Amino acid sequence: MRPIFVLIRKEFQQILRDRAMIGIILIMPLVQLFLLSYAVTTDVKHIKLALLDQDRSRLSRQIGATLVHSGYFDLESRPATRLQAGEAIQEGRADLAVIIPLHFARDLETGRSPAVQVIVDGQNSNTSAIALGYVTRILQEVSSDILIAGLAAAAPGAAPRFIEAQTRVFYNPEMESIPYMIPGVISVLLTVATMLLTGMGLVREKEIGTFEQLMVTPIRPGQLLIGKLVPFALLGFLMLILALTVARVWFGLPFEGSPGLVALATLLFLLTTLGIGLFISTVTSTQQQALFIAWFVMVFSMLMSGFFYPIDNMPEWAQRITLLNPMRYYLAILRSVLLKGSGLVHLWPDFAALAVFGVGILSLTVARFRARVG
Amino acid sequence: MDGPLVQVSGLKKSYGSIPALRGADLEVRAGERYGLIGPDGAGKTTLLRILCGLVVSDGGEVRVLGHDPVTETHKIKDGIGYMPQRFSLYPDLTVAENLRFFADLYRVPAAQRESRTARLLEFSRLGPFRDRRAGALSGGMKQKLALSCTLVHTPQLLILDEPTTGVDPVSRGEFWDILDELKAEEGVTQLVTTPYMDEASRCDRVQLMYQGSSLAEGSPAEVAASFPGRLVRVYTADPYAAAGSLKRTGKFQSVQLFGDRIHVVVEPAQAAVPGVMAIVAQIRQILEQAAIPFTDLHEARPDLEDIFVQRIGEITND
């Protein structure tokens, strides 16, 4: 036990000595939380709208007002012609142009179905799809109002019947992206703190020669490993607590489920990331190489975890690949426990997957490490 | 322990197709300072790393403190202190923290640790710098700290790999004074590699190594005395021209440049017939004819460097 304690003490002496390191540990979680939570929002607001009302009827004005007051659009301009509307999109002054043609109201009254033209800047496909969705929904609402009014006029006294969908969103009622993002930010932070720092830390010892110096001391490879892994696991938990506290206090993130489950999931997840970090250190000899591989693993884990893109939206083959990504399970657990308060009853498959990855990866790399140095 | 602390015979090691050791032999006796002398690539470092159990050999016998360094690594670790060629301590920890770290890894009891650390700091004159980060020390001080860290558990056998390479001459001298003190006061057996001949002469016994095998072994005096023939040293302002004109005569077996001087080797047979004095006169005449000025010209005792050049010459001529 004593050599392990000595190594851990040394590791913390080094961490505390390094001002930049303390900054990274304390400030990086906060910056990432704020940056990703506020900047990388999937809520689409302030869409720049160019509105051309050629009809100038009561109905067309009503549609225009509904769009402007919906809260999603900022009225950028009122072009005079279709050409100008097109130019507004072309020059990037507007993201979306809505053109209500001449005789729109009259056509509607005379039983024809007039068309509203919507031009969208498709460069950012995600934003444009959402903007299009808003416009479509608003137009549908208007037209169903007209339909109801028409039916009522045609058959006075007969109540119009139709099906209305009453939506209620559970767990994230405002459908904000922040509660969705924060668990992702936390899993990325943990990966950085453990995988990256472990891998780089061990490779650094190789680079400066201290690794060999350690190997001639009576310390056993197993003790050396524990002494190098435990400090970063502790650091990971420290970052988790810090991030969750800020998320709760500042962002009001709910914490519905059991802290014990979060801790258990984190522990299992850290086995994986520490294992990968260790693996990286056995296949590289410089910190640059280690950083490069760690970066690749990071990007893969992030993209394939459902952090930014819902896994359900991915093509079938990509969905299968995500099954190999431990972060996917950790993220799913974190979201469910924090937002829904889910328990082990529902989450055990994710826990099982994390456990298999954690124990598997760590024991394989430990065996590899020991074979190389023992 | 009785008997030699290190016993190596027929040791072989290759890195890929490049042989580092081709059947090296070594015996280090308790209490002596043994020097492995040779240029870069002679296999000195590989040999030391095998002794420490850091590298597994391809063949041959190795015993360190009576144990096999590969299968019984843990039995020798407490008994040896290894100082690699490159500075291998934590640059971001202080002198005292580095010492404490290694003392603790070697499980030195707390009471003993304090007195040992105090003694090592005194030895190395690092006392005033105990709270300075290792990375901020000068080259010479770094080496003294590294030495102190390898001594913190009071090993029987100290293994030093080119401990003074890249260190300024004054610090080099100080470092060797510390090694002398250690030997005298604690009787620590020392196995040292060095490319410097002046350091080699401070060893009890030396082995000249070249390309993975031994050229000569014995005390520095014995090895130097094994030089066949005699030697004439010429000091001149223009050694290139002097060496050139001496070589052109074809009268001398070997003419070597050593910085500002030339060594002319006189074969035993030659030395006996006309006498060394006659050869000195001959050299003087050649140089005067060529109008090459020289400051000194005399017969000299061969040193380790001459042996080295002569033995390597023998190998390459074969």
mmCIF file of N, CA and C in Angstrom, chain B residues 55-100:
data_model
loop_
_atom_site.group_PDB
_atom_site.id
_atom_site.type_symbol
_atom_site.label_atom_id
_atom_site.label_comp_id
_atom_site.label_asym_id
_atom_site.label_seq_id
_atom_site.Cartn_x
_atom_site.Cartn_y
_atom_site.Cartn_z
ATOM 1 N N VAL B 55 16.596 -4.369 -19.360
ATOM 2 C CA VAL B 55 16.672 -4.951 -20.696
ATOM 3 C C VAL B 55 16.974 -6.432 -20.516
ATOM 4 N N VAL B 56 16.335 -7.258 -21.333
ATOM 5 C CA VAL B 56 16.583 -8.695 -21.263
ATOM 6 C C VAL B 56 17.612 -9.050 -22.331
ATOM 7 N N SER B 57 18.653 -9.794 -21.925
ATOM 8 C CA SER B 57 19.718 -10.115 -22.881
ATOM 9 C C SER B 57 19.273 -11.232 -23.816
ATOM 10 N N ASP B 58 20.048 -11.404 -24.901
ATOM 11 C CA ASP B 58 19.747 -12.480 -25.843
ATOM 12 C C ASP B 58 20.467 -13.773 -25.464
ATOM 13 N N GLY B 59 21.501 -13.658 -24.647
ATOM 14 C CA GLY B 59 22.226 -14.862 -24.261
ATOM 15 C C GLY B 59 23.382 -14.510 -23.358
ATOM 16 N N GLY B 60 23.887 -15.515 -22.632
ATOM 17 C CA GLY B 60 25.000 -15.274 -21.717
ATOM 18 C C GLY B 60 24.539 -15.328 -20.274
ATOM 19 N N GLU B 61 25.529 -15.281 -19.388
ATOM 20 C CA GLU B 61 25.253 -15.401 -17.951
ATOM 21 C C GLU B 61 25.313 -14.043 -17.283
ATOM 22 N N VAL B 62 24.338 -13.756 -16.435
ATOM 23 C CA VAL B 62 24.382 -12.513 -15.665
ATOM 24 C C VAL B 62 24.026 -12.795 -14.224
ATOM 25 N N ARG B 63 24.838 -12.328 -13.311
ATOM 26 C CA ARG B 63 24.528 -12.413 -11.881
ATOM 27 C C ARG B 63 24.824 -11.059 -11.263
ATOM 28 N N VAL B 64 23.818 -10.485 -10.628
ATOM 29 C CA VAL B 64 24.016 -9.220 -9.923
ATOM 30 C C VAL B 64 23.680 -9.475 -8.467
ATOM 31 N N LEU B 65 24.615 -9.244 -7.574
ATOM 32 C CA LEU B 65 24.456 -9.545 -6.143
ATOM 33 C C LEU B 65 24.023 -10.999 -5.970
ATOM 34 N N GLY B 66 24.492 -11.843 -6.885
ATOM 35 C CA GLY B 66 24.194 -13.266 -6.801
ATOM 36 C C GLY B 66 22.852 -13.685 -7.387
ATOM 37 N N HIS B 67 22.128 -12.738 -8.004
ATOM 38 C CA HIS B 67 20.810 -13.068 -8.541
ATOM 39 C C HIS B 67 20.718 -12.765 -10.031
ATOM 40 N N ASP B 68 19.728 -13.408 -10.646
ATOM 41 C CA ASP B 68 19.439 -13.134 -12.048
ATOM 42 C C ASP B 68 18.589 -11.863 -12.113
ATOM 43 N N PRO B 69 19.064 -10.836 -12.805
ATOM 44 C CA PRO B 69 18.319 -9.565 -12.773
ATOM 45 C C PRO B 69 16.953 -9.626 -13.463
ATOM 46 N N VAL B 70 16.696 -10.659 -14.256
ATOM 47 C CA VAL B 70 15.396 -10.724 -14.926
ATOM 48 C C VAL B 70 14.391 -11.484 -14.071
ATOM 49 N N THR B 71 14.780 -12.687 -13.630
ATOM 50 C CA THR B 71 13.813 -13.506 -12.899
ATOM 51 C C THR B 71 13.755 -13.150 -11.414
ATOM 52 N N GLU B 72 14.801 -12.514 -10.897
ATOM 53 C CA GLU B 72 14.807 -12.184 -9.468
ATOM 54 C C GLU B 72 15.015 -10.689 -9.248
ATOM 55 N N THR B 73 14.384 -9.911 -10.134
ATOM 56 C CA THR B 73 14.570 -8.455 -10.088
ATOM 57 C C THR B 73 14.387 -7.892 -8.688
ATOM 58 N N HIS B 74 13.313 -8.330 -8.021
ATOM 59 C CA HIS B 74 12.974 -7.722 -6.731
ATOM 60 C C HIS B 74 14.030 -8.000 -5.672
ATOM 61 N N LYS B 75 14.877 -9.032 -5.884
ATOM 62 C CA LYS B 75 15.902 -9.332 -4.879
ATOM 63 C C LYS B 75 17.111 -8.418 -4.988
ATOM 64 N N ILE B 76 17.277 -7.787 -6.149
ATOM 65 C CA ILE B 76 18.471 -6.944 -6.311
ATOM 66 C C ILE B 76 18.168 -5.461 -6.182
ATOM 67 N N LYS B 77 16.868 -5.101 -6.290
ATOM 68 C CA LYS B 77 16.533 -3.675 -6.362
ATOM 69 C C LYS B 77 17.003 -2.888 -5.145
ATOM 70 N N ASP B 78 16.865 -3.474 -3.941
ATOM 71 C CA ASP B 78 17.274 -2.752 -2.744
ATOM 72 C C ASP B 78 18.786 -2.588 -2.679
ATOM 73 N N GLY B 79 19.506 -3.478 -3.370
ATOM 74 C CA GLY B 79 20.960 -3.478 -3.256
ATOM 75 C C GLY B 79 21.665 -2.607 -4.274
ATOM 76 N N ILE B 80 20.919 -2.183 -5.332
ATOM 77 C CA ILE B 80 21.606 -1.386 -6.350
ATOM 78 C C ILE B 80 21.004 0.010 -6.456
ATOM 79 N N GLY B 81 21.863 0.942 -6.872
ATOM 80 C CA GLY B 81 21.406 2.289 -7.189
ATOM 81 C C GLY B 81 21.839 2.562 -8.611
ATOM 82 N N TYR B 82 20.878 2.904 -9.477
ATOM 83 C CA TYR B 82 21.194 3.092 -10.894
ATOM 84 C C TYR B 82 20.964 4.545 -11.283
ATOM 85 N N MET B 83 21.977 5.140 -11.836
ATOM 86 C CA MET B 83 21.846 6.514 -12.311
ATOM 87 C C MET B 83 22.024 6.519 -13.821
ATOM 88 N N PRO B 84 20.911 6.690 -14.560
ATOM 89 C CA PRO B 84 21.013 6.653 -16.019
ATOM 90 C C PRO B 84 21.751 7.876 -16.551
ATOM 91 N N GLN B 85 22.137 7.769 -17.811
ATOM 92 C CA GLN B 85 22.932 8.823 -18.427
ATOM 93 C C GLN B 85 22.170 10.134 -18.469
ATOM 94 N N ARG B 86 20.863 10.018 -18.793
ATOM 95 C CA ARG B 86 20.060 11.227 -18.912
ATOM 96 C C ARG B 86 19.460 11.565 -17.560
ATOM 97 N N PHE B 87 19.361 12.842 -17.244
ATOM 98 C CA PHE B 87 18.743 13.271 -15.992
ATOM 99 C C PHE B 87 17.308 12.753 -15.947
ATOM 100 N N SER B 88 16.989 11.956 -14.940
ATOM 101 C CA SER B 88 15.698 11.282 -14.901
ATOM 102 C C SER B 88 14.973 11.489 -13.588
ATOM 103 N N LEU B 89 14.938 12.749 -13.134
ATOM 104 C CA LEU B 89 14.154 13.034 -11.936
ATOM 105 C C LEU B 89 13.005 13.947 -12.335
ATOM 106 N N TYR B 90 12.154 14.264 -11.347
ATOM 107 C CA TYR B 90 11.010 15.105 -11.665
ATOM 108 C C TYR B 90 11.421 16.570 -11.613
ATOM 109 N N PRO B 91 11.431 17.244 -12.777
ATOM 110 C CA PRO B 91 11.909 18.624 -12.804
ATOM 111 C C PRO B 91 10.981 19.573 -12.042
ATOM 112 N N ASP B 92 9.717 19.184 -11.883
ATOM 113 C CA ASP B 92 8.778 20.089 -11.215
ATOM 114 C C ASP B 92 8.714 19.855 -9.707
ATOM 115 N N LEU B 93 9.465 18.875 -9.215
ATOM 116 C CA LEU B 93 9.539 18.694 -7.763
ATOM 117 C C LEU B 93 10.865 19.298 -7.267
ATOM 118 N N THR B 94 10.883 19.669 -5.986
ATOM 119 C CA THR B 94 12.102 20.279 -5.456
ATOM 120 C C THR B 94 13.139 19.201 -5.155
ATOM 121 N N VAL B 95 14.345 19.662 -4.839
ATOM 122 C CA VAL B 95 15.435 18.759 -4.462
ATOM 123 C C VAL B 95 14.967 17.855 -3.309
ATOM 124 N N ALA B 96 14.399 18.479 -2.262
ATOM 125 C CA ALA B 96 13.975 17.709 -1.093
ATOM 126 C C ALA B 96 12.841 16.748 -1.437
ATOM 127 N N GLU B 97 11.921 17.190 -2.293
ATOM 128 C CA GLU B 97 10.784 16.323 -2.646
ATOM 129 C C GLU B 97 11.230 15.117 -3.464
ATOM 130 N N ASN B 98 12.181 15.324 -4.371
ATOM 131 C CA ASN B 98 12.713 14.204 -5.140
ATOM 132 C C ASN B 98 13.382 13.191 -4.218
ATOM 133 N N LEU B 99 14.193 13.699 -3.287
ATOM 134 C CA LEU B 99 14.890 12.803 -2.351
ATOM 135 C C LEU B 99 13.881 12.030 -1.503
ATOM 136 N N ARG B 100 12.886 12.745 -1.004
ATOM 137 C CA ARG B 100 11.861 12.130 -0.166
ATOM 138 C C ARG B 100 11.109 11.045 -0.947
#
